[in-house]
Coordinates of C-alpha atoms in Angstrom, one line a residue:
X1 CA 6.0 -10.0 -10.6
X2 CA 3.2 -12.4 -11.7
X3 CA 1.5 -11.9 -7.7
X4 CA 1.8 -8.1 -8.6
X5 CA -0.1 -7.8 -11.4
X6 CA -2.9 -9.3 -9.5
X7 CA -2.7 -6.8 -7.1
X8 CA -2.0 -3.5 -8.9
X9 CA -2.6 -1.7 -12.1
X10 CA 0.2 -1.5 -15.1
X11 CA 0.5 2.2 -14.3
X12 CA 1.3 1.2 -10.6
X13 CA 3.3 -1.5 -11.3
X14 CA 6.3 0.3 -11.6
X15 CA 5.9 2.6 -8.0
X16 CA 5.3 -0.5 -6.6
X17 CA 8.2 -2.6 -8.3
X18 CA 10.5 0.2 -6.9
X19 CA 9.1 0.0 -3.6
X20 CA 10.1 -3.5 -3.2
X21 CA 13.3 -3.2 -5.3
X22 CA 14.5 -0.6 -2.5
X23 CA 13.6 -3.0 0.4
X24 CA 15.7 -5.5 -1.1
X25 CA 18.8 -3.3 -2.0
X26 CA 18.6 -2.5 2.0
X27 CA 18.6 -6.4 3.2
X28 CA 14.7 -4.6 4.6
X29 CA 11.9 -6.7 5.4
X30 CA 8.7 -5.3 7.0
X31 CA 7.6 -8.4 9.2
X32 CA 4.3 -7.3 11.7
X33 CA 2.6 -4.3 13.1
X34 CA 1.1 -3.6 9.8
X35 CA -2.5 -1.7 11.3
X36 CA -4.6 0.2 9.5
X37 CA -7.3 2.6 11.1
X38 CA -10.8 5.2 10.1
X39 CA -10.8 3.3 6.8
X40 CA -13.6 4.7 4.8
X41 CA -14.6 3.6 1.0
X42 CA -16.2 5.5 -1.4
X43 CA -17.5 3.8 -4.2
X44 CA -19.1 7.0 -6.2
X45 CA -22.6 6.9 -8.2
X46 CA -23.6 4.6 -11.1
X47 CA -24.5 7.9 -12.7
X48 CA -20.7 9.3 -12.6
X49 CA -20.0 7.0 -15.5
X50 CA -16.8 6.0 -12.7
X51 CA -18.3 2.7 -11.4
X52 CA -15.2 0.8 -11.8
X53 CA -13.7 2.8 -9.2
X54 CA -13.3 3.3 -5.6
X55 CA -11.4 5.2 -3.3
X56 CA -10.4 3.9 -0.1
X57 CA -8.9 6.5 2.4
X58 CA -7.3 5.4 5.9
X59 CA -4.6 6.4 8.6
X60 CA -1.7 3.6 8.1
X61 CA -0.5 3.3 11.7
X62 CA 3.5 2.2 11.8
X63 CA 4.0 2.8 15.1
X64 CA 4.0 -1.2 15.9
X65 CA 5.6 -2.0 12.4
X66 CA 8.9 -4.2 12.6
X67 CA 11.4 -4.2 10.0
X68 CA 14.3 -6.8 9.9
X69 CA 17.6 -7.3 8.0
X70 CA 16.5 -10.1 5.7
X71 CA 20.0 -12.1 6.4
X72 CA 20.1 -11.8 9.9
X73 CA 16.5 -11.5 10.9
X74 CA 18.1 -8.5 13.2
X75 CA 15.2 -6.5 14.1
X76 CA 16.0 -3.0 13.0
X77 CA 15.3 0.2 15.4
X78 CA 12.6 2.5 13.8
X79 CA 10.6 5.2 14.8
X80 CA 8.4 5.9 11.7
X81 CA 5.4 8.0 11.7
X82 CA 1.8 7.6 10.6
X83 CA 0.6 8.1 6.8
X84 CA -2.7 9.3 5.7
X85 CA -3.4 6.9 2.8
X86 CA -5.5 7.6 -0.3
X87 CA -5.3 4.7 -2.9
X88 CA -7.9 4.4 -6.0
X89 CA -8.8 1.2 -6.9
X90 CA -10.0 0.1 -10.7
X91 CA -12.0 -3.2 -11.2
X92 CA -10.1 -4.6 -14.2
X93 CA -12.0 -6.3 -17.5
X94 CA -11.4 -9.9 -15.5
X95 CA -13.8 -8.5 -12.3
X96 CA -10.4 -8.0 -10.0
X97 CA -10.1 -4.5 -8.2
X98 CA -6.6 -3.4 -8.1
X99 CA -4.5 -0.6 -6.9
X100 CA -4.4 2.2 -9.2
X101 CA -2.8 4.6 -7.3
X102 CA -1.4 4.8 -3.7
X103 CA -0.8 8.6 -2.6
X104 CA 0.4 9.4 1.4
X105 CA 1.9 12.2 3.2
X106 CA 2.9 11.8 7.2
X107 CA 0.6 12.3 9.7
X108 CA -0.4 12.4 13.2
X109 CA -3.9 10.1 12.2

């Protein structure tokens, strides 16, 4: 919980907390292939008032992901498809940018 608050906002905590919560309940763990491709930041104008922010959009290839039972360290068949990834970043009062929001939907990126 403590390595998670350094990486993600309170409002995102609890998205990401059930994330991981549902990997566990499965025995899952997501080992390699993690790629992710076209990312493109966009920081937007000191005169938006939003300089705190950033949004950082990118295709999140799974094609080469591996996920294994985390008892047996069986490597479990997938086929998974692609997600187009849009997640908003806040810098927080300490100077640390953290996820503030993750949103995805499948795609053929």
């Amino acid at each position: 919980m403590t390595e998670l608050t350094m990486l993600v906002t309170d409002e995102e905590l609890p998205e990401t907390l059930g994330q991981v919560q549902r990997l566990r309940g499965a025995n899952e763990v997501l080992t390699e292939g993690f790629r992710f491709r076209d990312v493109v930041v966009t920081i937007p104008h000191p005169d938006s008032g939003a300089v705190d922010s950033a949004l950082v959009a990118y295709c999140f290839d799974r094609s080469g992901l591996q996920v294994q039972d985390s008892e047996s360290g069986e490597v479990i068949p997938r086929s998974l498809s692609n997600m187009e990834e849009q997640a908003t970043l806040e810098r927080g009062s300490d100077g640390r940018w953290r996820i503030a929001s993750i949103r995805n939907r499948e795609s053929s990126c």
